[in-house]
């Protein structure tokens, strides 16, 4: 897989309509996640949009489990992501340092 161009930002897609609404509508995020997680999500979503890869995220702990990446912020928020590329035929594991397109698969327990 080719490396990301310098200056590129992560492109985000969403596994469901509700995940997209949670990310873009503060009122929906507060209703579903609560005030603390919603506030953290707004900031982390902006960080994800600005980063070149998941290892550049300035806040939270990034953990990788093959083709899933989880960003955990304290005990308030967890964002699960996967690469947004066609599935590899050989079940290859993506190099997260080069992944430039992600799909949000879940936020806390919301899928």
C-alpha atoms as a printed R data frame, in Angstrom:
    type eleno elety resid chain resno       x       y      z
1   ATOM     1    CA   UNK     A     1   0.000   0.000  0.000
2   ATOM     2    CA   UNK     A     2   1.358   3.418 -0.945
3   ATOM     3    CA   UNK     A     3   2.358   5.947  1.669
4   ATOM     4    CA   UNK     A     4   0.205   8.981  2.294
5   ATOM     5    CA   UNK     A     5   1.185  12.207  0.587
6   ATOM     6    CA   UNK     A     6   2.742  14.809  2.841
7   ATOM     7    CA   UNK     A     7   0.131  17.264  4.109
8   ATOM     8    CA   UNK     A     8  -2.769  14.870  3.517
9   ATOM     9    CA   UNK     A     9  -5.403  14.435  6.203
10  ATOM    10    CA   UNK     A    10  -7.375  11.381  7.195
11  ATOM    11    CA   UNK     A    11 -10.557  10.960  5.186
12  ATOM    12    CA   UNK     A    12 -13.415   9.729  7.365
13  ATOM    13    CA   UNK     A    13 -16.493   7.738  6.455
14  ATOM    14    CA   UNK     A    14 -19.058   6.332  8.857
15  ATOM    15    CA   UNK     A    15 -20.338   2.792  9.307
16  ATOM    16    CA   UNK     A    16 -23.868   4.056 10.012
17  ATOM    17    CA   UNK     A    17 -25.986   7.166  9.725
18  ATOM    18    CA   UNK     A    18 -26.223   7.458 13.522
19  ATOM    19    CA   UNK     A    19 -22.415   7.555 13.853
20  ATOM    20    CA   UNK     A    20 -22.255  10.391 11.332
21  ATOM    21    CA   UNK     A    21 -25.024  12.266 13.142
22  ATOM    22    CA   UNK     A    22 -23.253  11.835 16.499
23  ATOM    23    CA   UNK     A    23 -20.081  13.328 15.007
24  ATOM    24    CA   UNK     A    24 -21.726  16.317 13.327
25  ATOM    25    CA   UNK     A    25 -24.684  17.151 15.579
26  ATOM    26    CA   UNK     A    26 -23.794  18.081 19.147
27  ATOM    27    CA   UNK     A    27 -27.379  17.656 20.338
28  ATOM    28    CA   UNK     A    28 -27.506  14.064 19.065
29  ATOM    29    CA   UNK     A    29 -24.098  13.315 20.595
30  ATOM    30    CA   UNK     A    30 -25.159  14.679 23.996
31  ATOM    31    CA   UNK     A    31 -28.417  12.733 23.931
32  ATOM    32    CA   UNK     A    32 -26.732   9.420 23.068
33  ATOM    33    CA   UNK     A    33 -23.297   9.731 24.700
34  ATOM    34    CA   UNK     A    34 -23.808  12.244 27.501
35  ATOM    35    CA   UNK     A    35 -22.205  15.657 27.942
36  ATOM    36    CA   UNK     A    36 -18.626  14.591 28.750
37  ATOM    37    CA   UNK     A    37 -18.277  12.042 25.942
38  ATOM    38    CA   UNK     A    38 -19.981  14.381 23.443
39  ATOM    39    CA   UNK     A    39 -17.565  17.218 24.248
40  ATOM    40    CA   UNK     A    40 -14.587  14.882 23.979
41  ATOM    41    CA   UNK     A    41 -15.900  13.479 20.690
42  ATOM    42    CA   UNK     A    42 -16.141  16.918 19.074
43  ATOM    43    CA   UNK     A    43 -12.495  17.612 19.855
44  ATOM    44    CA   UNK     A    44 -11.262  14.135 18.895
45  ATOM    45    CA   UNK     A    45 -13.260  14.117 15.639
46  ATOM    46    CA   UNK     A    46 -11.528  17.371 14.677
47  ATOM    47    CA   UNK     A    47  -8.155  15.821 15.612
48  ATOM    48    CA   UNK     A    48  -8.864  12.782 13.419
49  ATOM    49    CA   UNK     A    49  -9.802  15.012 10.483
50  ATOM    50    CA   UNK     A    50  -6.544  16.972 10.855
51  ATOM    51    CA   UNK     A    51  -4.161  14.036 11.378
52  ATOM    52    CA   UNK     A    52  -2.165  12.339  8.631
53  ATOM    53    CA   UNK     A    53  -2.492   8.992 10.398
54  ATOM    54    CA   UNK     A    54  -3.808   7.623 13.700
55  ATOM    55    CA   UNK     A    55  -0.395   7.850 15.354
56  ATOM    56    CA   UNK     A    56  -0.506  11.654 15.065
57  ATOM    57    CA   UNK     A    57  -3.590  11.987 17.281
58  ATOM    58    CA   UNK     A    58  -2.565  14.342 20.096
59  ATOM    59    CA   UNK     A    59  -4.928  13.106 22.833
60  ATOM    60    CA   UNK     A    60  -5.895   9.609 23.887
61  ATOM    61    CA   UNK     A    61  -4.404   6.176 23.631
62  ATOM    62    CA   UNK     A    62  -4.288   4.460 20.245
63  ATOM    63    CA   UNK     A    63  -4.419   0.672 20.271
64  ATOM    64    CA   UNK     A    64  -4.219  -1.490 17.177
65  ATOM    65    CA   UNK     A    65  -5.756  -4.948 16.845
66  ATOM    66    CA   UNK     A    66  -4.937  -6.011 13.284
67  ATOM    67    CA   UNK     A    67  -7.336  -4.014 11.074
68  ATOM    68    CA   UNK     A    68  -9.147  -2.251 13.900
69  ATOM    69    CA   UNK     A    69  -7.833   0.813 15.686
70  ATOM    70    CA   UNK     A    70  -9.329   2.144 18.906
71  ATOM    71    CA   UNK     A    71  -8.754   5.637 20.231
72  ATOM    72    CA   UNK     A    72  -9.520   5.738 23.947
73  ATOM    73    CA   UNK     A    73  -9.754   9.013 25.857
74  ATOM    74    CA   UNK     A    74  -9.701   8.442 29.626
75  ATOM    75    CA   UNK     A    75 -12.762   6.438 30.619
76  ATOM    76    CA   UNK     A    76 -15.031   8.789 28.693
77  ATOM    77    CA   UNK     A    77 -14.715   7.972 25.020
78  ATOM    78    CA   UNK     A    78 -13.664   5.182 22.681
79  ATOM    79    CA   UNK     A    79 -13.695   5.474 18.908
80  ATOM    80    CA   UNK     A    80 -13.233   2.308 16.849
81  ATOM    81    CA   UNK     A    81 -11.936   2.703 13.291
82  ATOM    82    CA   UNK     A    82 -11.048   0.444 10.393
83  ATOM    83    CA   UNK     A    83  -9.204   1.190  7.150
84  ATOM    84    CA   UNK     A    84 -11.654   2.264  4.456
85  ATOM    85    CA   UNK     A    85 -10.132   0.327  1.585
86  ATOM    86    CA   UNK     A    86 -11.300  -2.700 -0.343
87  ATOM    87    CA   UNK     A    87 -10.698  -5.883  1.617
88  ATOM    88    CA   UNK     A    88  -7.349  -7.484  0.906
89  ATOM    89    CA   UNK     A    89  -7.661 -10.913 -0.709
90  ATOM    90    CA   UNK     A    90  -4.925 -12.407  1.418
91  ATOM    91    CA   UNK     A    91  -6.279 -11.197  4.788
92  ATOM    92    CA   UNK     A    92  -3.330  -8.823  5.061
93  ATOM    93    CA   UNK     A    93  -3.071  -6.475  8.004
94  ATOM    94    CA   UNK     A    94  -2.852  -2.812  7.066
95  ATOM    95    CA   UNK     A    95   0.076  -0.652  8.139
96  ATOM    96    CA   UNK     A    96  -1.758   1.978 10.180
97  ATOM    97    CA   UNK     A    97   1.062   4.493  9.641
98  ATOM    98    CA   UNK     A    98   0.042   4.597  5.958
99  ATOM    99    CA   UNK     A    99  -3.753   4.377  6.283
100 ATOM   100    CA   UNK     A   100  -5.236   7.616  4.950
101 ATOM   101    CA   UNK     A   101  -8.912   6.663  4.734
102 ATOM   102    CA   UNK     A   102 -10.750   5.369  7.778
103 ATOM   103    CA   UNK     A   103 -14.253   4.272  8.611
104 ATOM   104    CA   UNK     A   104 -15.652   4.977 12.068
105 ATOM   105    CA   UNK     A   105 -17.093   1.643 13.145
106 ATOM   106    CA   UNK     A   106 -18.274   2.605 16.621
107 ATOM   107    CA   UNK     A   107 -18.262   5.306 19.268
108 ATOM   108    CA   UNK     A   108 -18.472   3.963 22.795
109 ATOM   109    CA   UNK     A   109 -21.138   1.259 22.396
110 ATOM   110    CA   UNK     A   110 -22.923   2.879 19.429
111 ATOM   111    CA   UNK     A   111 -22.520   1.086 16.125
